[in-house]
């Protein structure tokens, strides 16, 4: 049993995030405050959340008749060691985490059909993640759907990446890519296929990216389970 939970909405966290200037200031328009990849991205909306999942060998899941949502293929992690809040502007850490995840999964860049991005609506982070994706995938980066769910559910810190895994597993199940809500005026430096509306399409292999304050990066590759 694996999972994550976070309940950061309290005065000390809010004040710390305000001092760091990474919260959205669009208080008069809360439903539009979080805008990953959009030209007006100026910070995230703090959220709370919890996720629990069961990981087990395929044979065990089949034996108990479990509903199998997907298969974990590989993961990678890295650290920027750059700044307590700011991200490495070259995206080196993001790139290394993605490369390591693909290597661990034995999956090529041509097999990734959707990227569930970290993209918290902080301009510098959204831009750097976009840059890292372009470095890894080259011209193909423009043909891969990339979306961030944080405009829909907020930034729940420790729970955020687990939420991304669940959303990606459901995307595999329903053949529906979750949208990047509020993506209306693309940032010129975030010029990938950022999926402004939910999209019906067949996807089999997904790359998930996560980034933490202090420069930690993690990537995970999941895919539809191949059942006997």
mmCIF file of N, CA and C in Angstrom, residues 52-160:
data_model
loop_
_atom_site.group_PDB
_atom_site.id
_atom_site.type_symbol
_atom_site.label_atom_id
_atom_site.label_comp_id
_atom_site.label_asym_id
_atom_site.label_seq_id
_atom_site.Cartn_x
_atom_site.Cartn_y
_atom_site.Cartn_z
ATOM 1 N N UNK A 52 -4.207 6.952 -2.043
ATOM 2 C CA UNK A 52 -3.686 5.639 -1.647
ATOM 3 C C UNK A 52 -3.846 4.691 -2.826
ATOM 4 N N UNK A 53 -2.798 3.934 -3.111
ATOM 5 C CA UNK A 53 -2.823 2.950 -4.194
ATOM 6 C C UNK A 53 -2.251 1.627 -3.699
ATOM 7 N N UNK A 54 -2.614 0.558 -4.371
ATOM 8 C CA UNK A 54 -2.068 -0.766 -4.067
ATOM 9 C C UNK A 54 -1.182 -1.202 -5.221
ATOM 10 N N UNK A 55 0.073 -1.495 -4.906
ATOM 11 C CA UNK A 55 1.014 -2.020 -5.888
ATOM 12 C C UNK A 55 1.248 -3.493 -5.580
ATOM 13 N N UNK A 56 1.188 -4.328 -6.594
ATOM 14 C CA UNK A 56 1.417 -5.752 -6.375
ATOM 15 C C UNK A 56 1.843 -6.414 -7.675
ATOM 16 N N UNK A 57 2.492 -7.570 -7.581
ATOM 17 C CA UNK A 57 2.860 -8.308 -8.796
ATOM 18 C C UNK A 57 1.618 -8.689 -9.589
ATOM 19 N N UNK A 58 1.778 -8.769 -10.890
ATOM 20 C CA UNK A 58 0.644 -9.056 -11.766
ATOM 21 C C UNK A 58 -0.041 -10.366 -11.399
ATOM 22 N N UNK A 59 0.747 -11.396 -11.105
ATOM 23 C CA UNK A 59 0.131 -12.700 -10.812
ATOM 24 C C UNK A 59 -0.725 -12.647 -9.558
ATOM 25 N N UNK A 60 -0.302 -11.858 -8.566
ATOM 26 C CA UNK A 60 -1.088 -11.727 -7.332
ATOM 27 C C UNK A 60 -2.406 -11.000 -7.605
ATOM 28 N N UNK A 61 -2.326 -9.949 -8.417
ATOM 29 C CA UNK A 61 -3.537 -9.194 -8.742
ATOM 30 C C UNK A 61 -4.525 -10.052 -9.518
ATOM 31 N N UNK A 62 -4.013 -10.838 -10.460
ATOM 32 C CA UNK A 62 -4.886 -11.721 -11.235
ATOM 33 C C UNK A 62 -5.514 -12.786 -10.355
ATOM 34 N N UNK A 63 -4.743 -13.310 -9.408
ATOM 35 C CA UNK A 63 -5.230 -14.391 -8.548
ATOM 36 C C UNK A 63 -6.395 -13.939 -7.679
ATOM 37 N N UNK A 64 -6.391 -12.680 -7.262
ATOM 38 C CA UNK A 64 -7.481 -12.210 -6.397
ATOM 39 C C UNK A 64 -8.570 -11.479 -7.190
ATOM 40 N N UNK A 65 -8.438 -11.477 -8.504
ATOM 41 C CA UNK A 65 -9.464 -10.856 -9.338
ATOM 42 C C UNK A 65 -9.506 -9.351 -9.243
ATOM 43 N N UNK A 66 -8.357 -8.732 -9.001
ATOM 44 C CA UNK A 66 -8.308 -7.280 -8.847
ATOM 45 C C UNK A 66 -8.509 -6.570 -10.177
ATOM 46 N N UNK A 67 -9.073 -5.378 -10.101
ATOM 47 C CA UNK A 67 -9.132 -4.524 -11.292
ATOM 48 C C UNK A 67 -7.750 -3.898 -11.464
ATOM 49 N N UNK A 68 -7.123 -4.122 -12.590
ATOM 50 C CA UNK A 68 -5.758 -3.650 -12.822
ATOM 51 C C UNK A 68 -5.816 -2.362 -13.638
ATOM 52 N N UNK A 69 -5.352 -1.282 -13.045
ATOM 53 C CA UNK A 69 -5.428 0.027 -13.690
ATOM 54 C C UNK A 69 -4.259 0.285 -14.632
ATOM 55 N N UNK A 70 -3.130 -0.331 -14.364
ATOM 56 C CA UNK A 70 -1.968 -0.098 -15.210
ATOM 57 C C UNK A 70 -0.736 -0.740 -14.626
ATOM 58 N N UNK A 71 0.360 -0.572 -15.320
ATOM 59 C CA UNK A 71 1.636 -1.176 -14.937
ATOM 60 C C UNK A 71 2.676 -0.080 -14.728
ATOM 61 N N UNK A 72 3.424 -0.183 -13.642
ATOM 62 C CA UNK A 72 4.549 0.720 -13.411
ATOM 63 C C UNK A 72 5.769 0.128 -14.107
ATOM 64 N N UNK A 73 6.347 0.901 -15.020
ATOM 65 C CA UNK A 73 7.441 0.387 -15.849
ATOM 66 C C UNK A 73 8.820 0.815 -15.359
ATOM 67 N N UNK A 74 8.940 2.037 -14.870
ATOM 68 C CA UNK A 74 10.244 2.516 -14.437
ATOM 69 C C UNK A 74 10.154 3.924 -13.880
ATOM 70 N N UNK A 75 11.184 4.316 -13.151
ATOM 71 C CA UNK A 75 11.193 5.653 -12.564
ATOM 72 C C UNK A 75 12.607 6.215 -12.581
ATOM 73 N N UNK A 76 12.700 7.510 -12.404
ATOM 74 C CA UNK A 76 13.989 8.177 -12.299
ATOM 75 C C UNK A 76 13.879 9.378 -11.391
ATOM 76 N N UNK A 77 14.979 9.756 -10.768
ATOM 77 C CA UNK A 77 14.973 10.926 -9.893
ATOM 78 C C UNK A 77 16.301 11.668 -10.019
ATOM 79 N N UNK A 78 16.296 12.920 -9.604
ATOM 80 C CA UNK A 78 17.500 13.747 -9.653
ATOM 81 C C UNK A 78 17.326 14.921 -8.700
ATOM 82 N N UNK A 79 18.395 15.654 -8.502
ATOM 83 C CA UNK A 79 18.335 16.858 -7.674
ATOM 84 C C UNK A 79 19.069 17.992 -8.377
ATOM 85 N N UNK A 80 18.432 19.157 -8.431
ATOM 86 C CA UNK A 80 19.074 20.317 -9.053
ATOM 87 C C UNK A 80 20.245 20.826 -8.211
ATOM 88 N N UNK A 81 20.085 20.793 -6.872
ATOM 89 C CA UNK A 81 21.075 21.394 -5.962
ATOM 90 C C UNK A 81 21.393 22.823 -6.422
ATOM 91 N N UNK A 82 20.331 23.555 -6.719
ATOM 92 C CA UNK A 82 20.500 24.876 -7.336
ATOM 93 C C UNK A 82 20.097 26.018 -6.408
ATOM 94 N N UNK A 83 18.889 25.916 -5.791
ATOM 95 C CA UNK A 83 18.363 27.028 -4.997
ATOM 96 C C UNK A 83 17.215 26.496 -4.146
ATOM 97 N N UNK A 84 17.000 27.052 -2.933
ATOM 98 C CA UNK A 84 15.898 26.554 -2.088
ATOM 99 C C UNK A 84 14.522 26.641 -2.743
ATOM 100 N N UNK A 85 14.288 27.646 -3.592
ATOM 101 C CA UNK A 85 12.983 27.799 -4.240
ATOM 102 C C UNK A 85 13.082 27.800 -5.765
ATOM 103 N N UNK A 86 14.070 28.478 -6.306
ATOM 104 C CA UNK A 86 14.167 28.624 -7.761
ATOM 105 C C UNK A 86 14.617 27.325 -8.416
ATOM 106 N N UNK A 87 14.181 27.126 -9.655
ATOM 107 C CA UNK A 87 14.528 25.936 -10.415
ATOM 108 C C UNK A 87 15.734 26.227 -11.310
ATOM 109 N N UNK A 88 16.532 25.214 -11.571
ATOM 110 C CA UNK A 88 17.662 25.335 -12.487
ATOM 111 C C UNK A 88 17.138 25.776 -13.859
ATOM 112 N N UNK A 89 17.529 26.933 -14.344
ATOM 113 C CA UNK A 89 16.942 27.451 -15.586
ATOM 114 C C UNK A 89 17.248 26.613 -16.822
ATOM 115 N N UNK A 90 18.243 25.750 -16.748
ATOM 116 C CA UNK A 90 18.568 24.902 -17.895
ATOM 117 C C UNK A 90 17.740 23.617 -17.920
ATOM 118 N N UNK A 91 17.042 23.331 -16.836
ATOM 119 C CA UNK A 91 16.203 22.133 -16.800
ATOM 120 C C UNK A 91 16.980 20.837 -16.738
ATOM 121 N N UNK A 92 18.226 20.897 -16.283
ATOM 122 C CA UNK A 92 19.079 19.705 -16.262
ATOM 123 C C UNK A 92 18.508 18.617 -15.369
ATOM 124 N N UNK A 93 17.984 19.003 -14.208
ATOM 125 C CA UNK A 93 17.428 18.013 -13.286
ATOM 126 C C UNK A 93 16.191 17.341 -13.844
ATOM 127 N N UNK A 94 15.283 18.131 -14.402
ATOM 128 C CA UNK A 94 14.091 17.572 -15.060
ATOM 129 C C UNK A 94 14.507 16.575 -16.141
ATOM 130 N N UNK A 95 15.476 16.980 -16.949
ATOM 131 C CA UNK A 95 15.923 16.139 -18.060
ATOM 132 C C UNK A 95 16.502 14.826 -17.552
ATOM 133 N N UNK A 96 17.354 14.888 -16.524
ATOM 134 C CA UNK A 96 17.969 13.663 -15.993
ATOM 135 C C UNK A 96 16.920 12.717 -15.435
ATOM 136 N N UNK A 97 15.933 13.249 -14.720
ATOM 137 C CA UNK A 97 14.889 12.390 -14.142
ATOM 138 C C UNK A 97 14.114 11.675 -15.241
ATOM 139 N N UNK A 98 13.761 12.399 -16.296
ATOM 140 C CA UNK A 98 13.023 11.777 -17.397
ATOM 141 C C UNK A 98 13.875 10.731 -18.107
ATOM 142 N N UNK A 99 15.129 11.055 -18.358
ATOM 143 C CA UNK A 99 16.021 10.095 -19.017
ATOM 144 C C UNK A 99 16.153 8.818 -18.195
ATOM 145 N N UNK A 100 16.335 8.967 -16.902
ATOM 146 C CA UNK A 100 16.505 7.799 -16.031
ATOM 147 C C UNK A 100 15.236 6.959 -15.971
ATOM 148 N N UNK A 101 14.084 7.614 -15.979
ATOM 149 C CA UNK A 101 12.822 6.863 -15.958
ATOM 150 C C UNK A 101 12.664 6.036 -17.229
ATOM 151 N N UNK A 102 12.968 6.626 -18.376
ATOM 152 C CA UNK A 102 12.854 5.896 -19.638
ATOM 153 C C UNK A 102 13.850 4.743 -19.696
ATOM 154 N N UNK A 103 15.060 4.980 -19.205
ATOM 155 C CA UNK A 103 16.063 3.912 -19.192
ATOM 156 C C UNK A 103 15.636 2.772 -18.276
ATOM 157 N N UNK A 104 15.124 3.124 -17.098
ATOM 158 C CA UNK A 104 14.687 2.098 -16.154
ATOM 159 C C UNK A 104 13.520 1.297 -16.713
ATOM 160 N N UNK A 105 12.651 1.976 -17.454
ATOM 161 C CA UNK A 105 11.475 1.313 -18.031
ATOM 162 C C UNK A 105 11.796 0.579 -19.332
ATOM 163 N N UNK A 106 12.994 0.839 -19.874
ATOM 164 C CA UNK A 106 13.361 0.294 -21.187
ATOM 165 C C UNK A 106 12.341 0.707 -22.250
ATOM 166 N N UNK A 107 12.025 1.987 -22.182
ATOM 167 C CA UNK A 107 11.054 2.582 -23.101
ATOM 168 C C UNK A 107 11.757 3.690 -23.878
ATOM 169 N N UNK A 108 11.547 3.740 -25.168
ATOM 170 C CA UNK A 108 12.129 4.789 -25.988
ATOM 171 C C UNK A 108 11.265 6.028 -26.017
ATOM 172 N N UNK A 109 11.856 7.140 -26.416
ATOM 173 C CA UNK A 109 11.096 8.393 -26.470
ATOM 174 C C UNK A 109 9.924 8.294 -27.450
ATOM 175 N N UNK A 110 10.060 7.452 -28.457
ATOM 176 C CA UNK A 110 8.994 7.303 -29.438
ATOM 177 C C UNK A 110 7.777 6.569 -28.927
ATOM 178 N N UNK A 111 7.890 5.963 -27.737
ATOM 179 C CA UNK A 111 6.772 5.202 -27.174
ATOM 180 C C UNK A 111 5.896 6.021 -26.238
ATOM 181 N N UNK A 112 6.377 7.179 -25.797
ATOM 182 C CA UNK A 112 5.596 8.018 -24.881
ATOM 183 C C UNK A 112 4.497 8.728 -25.666
ATOM 184 N N UNK A 113 3.258 8.546 -25.227
ATOM 185 C CA UNK A 113 2.109 9.096 -25.949
ATOM 186 C C UNK A 113 1.401 10.220 -25.191
ATOM 187 N N UNK A 114 1.799 10.446 -23.955
ATOM 188 C CA UNK A 114 1.208 11.526 -23.154
ATOM 189 C C UNK A 114 2.160 11.830 -22.012
ATOM 190 N N UNK A 115 2.311 13.108 -21.684
ATOM 191 C CA UNK A 115 3.121 13.532 -20.539
ATOM 192 C C UNK A 115 2.222 14.264 -19.555
ATOM 193 N N UNK A 116 2.127 13.729 -18.341
ATOM 194 C CA UNK A 116 1.416 14.407 -17.259
ATOM 195 C C UNK A 116 2.457 15.266 -16.539
ATOM 196 N N UNK A 117 2.421 16.559 -16.799
ATOM 197 C CA UNK A 117 3.487 17.461 -16.380
ATOM 198 C C UNK A 117 3.326 17.949 -14.944
ATOM 199 N N UNK A 118 4.450 18.357 -14.368
ATOM 200 C CA UNK A 118 4.431 18.989 -13.047
ATOM 201 C C UNK A 118 3.762 20.360 -13.150
ATOM 202 N N UNK A 119 4.275 21.219 -14.011
ATOM 203 C CA UNK A 119 3.737 22.541 -14.364
ATOM 204 C C UNK A 119 2.788 23.141 -13.331
ATOM 205 N N UNK A 120 3.308 23.828 -12.296
ATOM 206 C CA UNK A 120 2.447 24.322 -11.217
ATOM 207 C C UNK A 120 1.839 25.697 -11.460
ATOM 208 N N UNK A 121 2.119 26.308 -12.606
ATOM 209 C CA UNK A 121 1.669 27.664 -12.928
ATOM 210 C C UNK A 121 2.636 28.725 -12.410
ATOM 211 N N UNK A 122 3.841 28.305 -12.025
ATOM 212 C CA UNK A 122 4.937 29.241 -11.788
ATOM 213 C C UNK A 122 5.640 29.411 -13.129
ATOM 214 N N UNK A 123 5.746 30.626 -13.619
ATOM 215 C CA UNK A 123 6.244 30.841 -14.977
ATOM 216 C C UNK A 123 7.590 30.172 -15.210
ATOM 217 N N UNK A 124 8.539 30.383 -14.308
ATOM 218 C CA UNK A 124 9.877 29.827 -14.523
ATOM 219 C C UNK A 124 9.855 28.306 -14.568
ATOM 220 N N UNK A 125 9.065 27.673 -13.708
ATOM 221 C CA UNK A 125 9.012 26.210 -13.667
ATOM 222 C C UNK A 125 8.327 25.647 -14.903
ATOM 223 N N UNK A 126 7.215 26.244 -15.304
ATOM 224 C CA UNK A 126 6.523 25.794 -16.516
ATOM 225 C C UNK A 126 7.454 25.866 -17.728
ATOM 226 N N UNK A 127 8.197 26.968 -17.830
ATOM 227 C CA UNK A 127 9.091 27.175 -18.972
ATOM 228 C C UNK A 127 10.247 26.183 -18.948
ATOM 229 N N UNK A 128 10.825 25.967 -17.776
ATOM 230 C CA UNK A 128 11.961 25.043 -17.667
ATOM 231 C C UNK A 128 11.532 23.612 -17.974
ATOM 232 N N UNK A 129 10.364 23.193 -17.480
ATOM 233 C CA UNK A 129 9.901 21.841 -17.784
ATOM 234 C C UNK A 129 9.668 21.688 -19.287
ATOM 235 N N UNK A 130 9.087 22.705 -19.911
ATOM 236 C CA UNK A 130 8.898 22.676 -21.364
ATOM 237 C C UNK A 130 10.235 22.534 -22.076
ATOM 238 N N UNK A 131 11.223 23.298 -21.627
ATOM 239 C CA UNK A 131 12.553 23.243 -22.235
ATOM 240 C C UNK A 131 13.160 21.844 -22.101
ATOM 241 N N UNK A 132 13.007 21.232 -20.926
ATOM 242 C CA UNK A 132 13.565 19.893 -20.706
ATOM 243 C C UNK A 132 12.878 18.853 -21.590
ATOM 244 N N UNK A 133 11.560 18.974 -21.739
ATOM 245 C CA UNK A 133 10.823 18.041 -22.611
ATOM 246 C C UNK A 133 11.316 18.167 -24.050
ATOM 247 N N UNK A 134 11.546 19.397 -24.503
ATOM 248 C CA UNK A 134 12.052 19.606 -25.862
ATOM 249 C C UNK A 134 13.444 19.002 -26.034
ATOM 250 N N UNK A 135 14.285 19.154 -25.016
ATOM 251 C CA UNK A 135 15.634 18.595 -25.103
ATOM 252 C C UNK A 135 15.599 17.079 -25.229
ATOM 253 N N UNK A 136 14.686 16.449 -24.505
ATOM 254 C CA UNK A 136 14.625 14.988 -24.508
ATOM 255 C C UNK A 136 13.973 14.445 -25.773
ATOM 256 N N UNK A 137 12.887 15.044 -26.187
ATOM 257 C CA UNK A 137 12.094 14.477 -27.283
ATOM 258 C C UNK A 137 12.360 15.125 -28.643
ATOM 259 N N UNK A 138 13.103 16.222 -28.666
ATOM 260 C CA UNK A 138 13.391 16.869 -29.934
ATOM 261 C C UNK A 138 12.123 17.359 -30.614
ATOM 262 N N UNK A 139 12.076 17.241 -31.933
ATOM 263 C CA UNK A 139 10.918 17.712 -32.688
ATOM 264 C C UNK A 139 9.639 16.973 -32.306
ATOM 265 N N UNK A 140 9.789 15.741 -31.823
ATOM 266 C CA UNK A 140 8.600 14.963 -31.462
ATOM 267 C C UNK A 140 7.881 15.567 -30.258
ATOM 268 N N UNK A 141 8.568 16.393 -29.480
ATOM 269 C CA UNK A 141 7.943 17.018 -28.308
ATOM 270 C C UNK A 141 6.671 17.764 -28.686
ATOM 271 N N UNK A 142 6.638 18.335 -29.879
ATOM 272 C CA UNK A 142 5.488 19.125 -30.306
ATOM 273 C C UNK A 142 4.286 18.255 -30.669
ATOM 274 N N UNK A 143 4.502 16.951 -30.790
ATOM 275 C CA UNK A 143 3.409 16.049 -31.174
ATOM 276 C C UNK A 143 2.908 15.203 -30.003
ATOM 277 N N UNK A 144 3.465 15.418 -28.817
ATOM 278 C CA UNK A 144 3.047 14.662 -27.635
ATOM 279 C C UNK A 144 2.111 15.526 -26.795
ATOM 280 N N UNK A 145 0.912 15.074 -26.484
ATOM 281 C CA UNK A 145 0.043 15.838 -25.582
ATOM 282 C C UNK A 145 0.692 15.981 -24.200
ATOM 283 N N UNK A 146 0.705 17.200 -23.694
ATOM 284 C CA UNK A 146 1.285 17.508 -22.381
ATOM 285 C C UNK A 146 0.246 18.303 -21.604
ATOM 286 N N UNK A 147 -0.118 17.846 -20.410
ATOM 287 C CA UNK A 147 -1.090 18.619 -19.631
ATOM 288 C C UNK A 147 -0.719 18.633 -18.158
ATOM 289 N N UNK A 148 -1.207 19.663 -17.484
ATOM 290 C CA UNK A 148 -1.036 19.794 -16.035
ATOM 291 C C UNK A 148 -2.409 19.876 -15.384
ATOM 292 N N UNK A 149 -2.613 19.079 -14.349
ATOM 293 C CA UNK A 149 -3.913 19.056 -13.680
ATOM 294 C C UNK A 149 -3.998 20.052 -12.523
ATOM 295 N N UNK A 150 -2.928 20.809 -12.267
ATOM 296 C CA UNK A 150 -2.916 21.684 -11.096
ATOM 297 C C UNK A 150 -3.887 22.852 -11.209
ATOM 298 N N UNK A 151 -4.253 23.236 -12.425
ATOM 299 C CA UNK A 151 -5.283 24.269 -12.554
ATOM 300 C C UNK A 151 -6.641 23.757 -12.110
ATOM 301 N N UNK A 152 -6.808 22.442 -12.099
ATOM 302 C CA UNK A 152 -8.082 21.833 -11.683
ATOM 303 C C UNK A 152 -8.105 21.484 -10.205
ATOM 304 N N UNK A 153 -6.978 21.018 -9.664
ATOM 305 C CA UNK A 153 -6.969 20.511 -8.280
ATOM 306 C C UNK A 153 -6.010 21.259 -7.369
ATOM 307 N N UNK A 154 -5.241 22.211 -7.889
ATOM 308 C CA UNK A 154 -4.302 22.943 -7.064
ATOM 309 C C UNK A 154 -3.001 22.193 -6.858
ATOM 310 N N UNK A 155 -2.140 22.799 -6.033
ATOM 311 C CA UNK A 155 -0.828 22.220 -5.729
ATOM 312 C C UNK A 155 -0.857 21.670 -4.310
ATOM 313 N N UNK A 156 -0.909 20.354 -4.200
ATOM 314 C CA UNK A 156 -1.015 19.695 -2.893
ATOM 315 C C UNK A 156 0.316 19.143 -2.415
ATOM 316 N N UNK A 157 1.401 19.664 -2.930
ATOM 317 C CA UNK A 157 2.751 19.291 -2.509
ATOM 318 C C UNK A 157 2.967 17.777 -2.517
ATOM 319 N N UNK A 158 3.120 17.150 -1.353
ATOM 320 C CA UNK A 158 3.455 15.720 -1.304
ATOM 321 C C UNK A 158 2.416 14.852 -1.991
ATOM 322 N N UNK A 159 1.159 15.270 -1.958
ATOM 323 C CA UNK A 159 0.099 14.470 -2.579
ATOM 324 C C UNK A 159 -0.011 14.707 -4.080
ATOM 325 N N UNK A 160 0.626 15.755 -4.588
ATOM 326 C CA UNK A 160 0.419 16.151 -5.984
ATOM 327 C C UNK A 160 0.857 15.075 -6.966
#
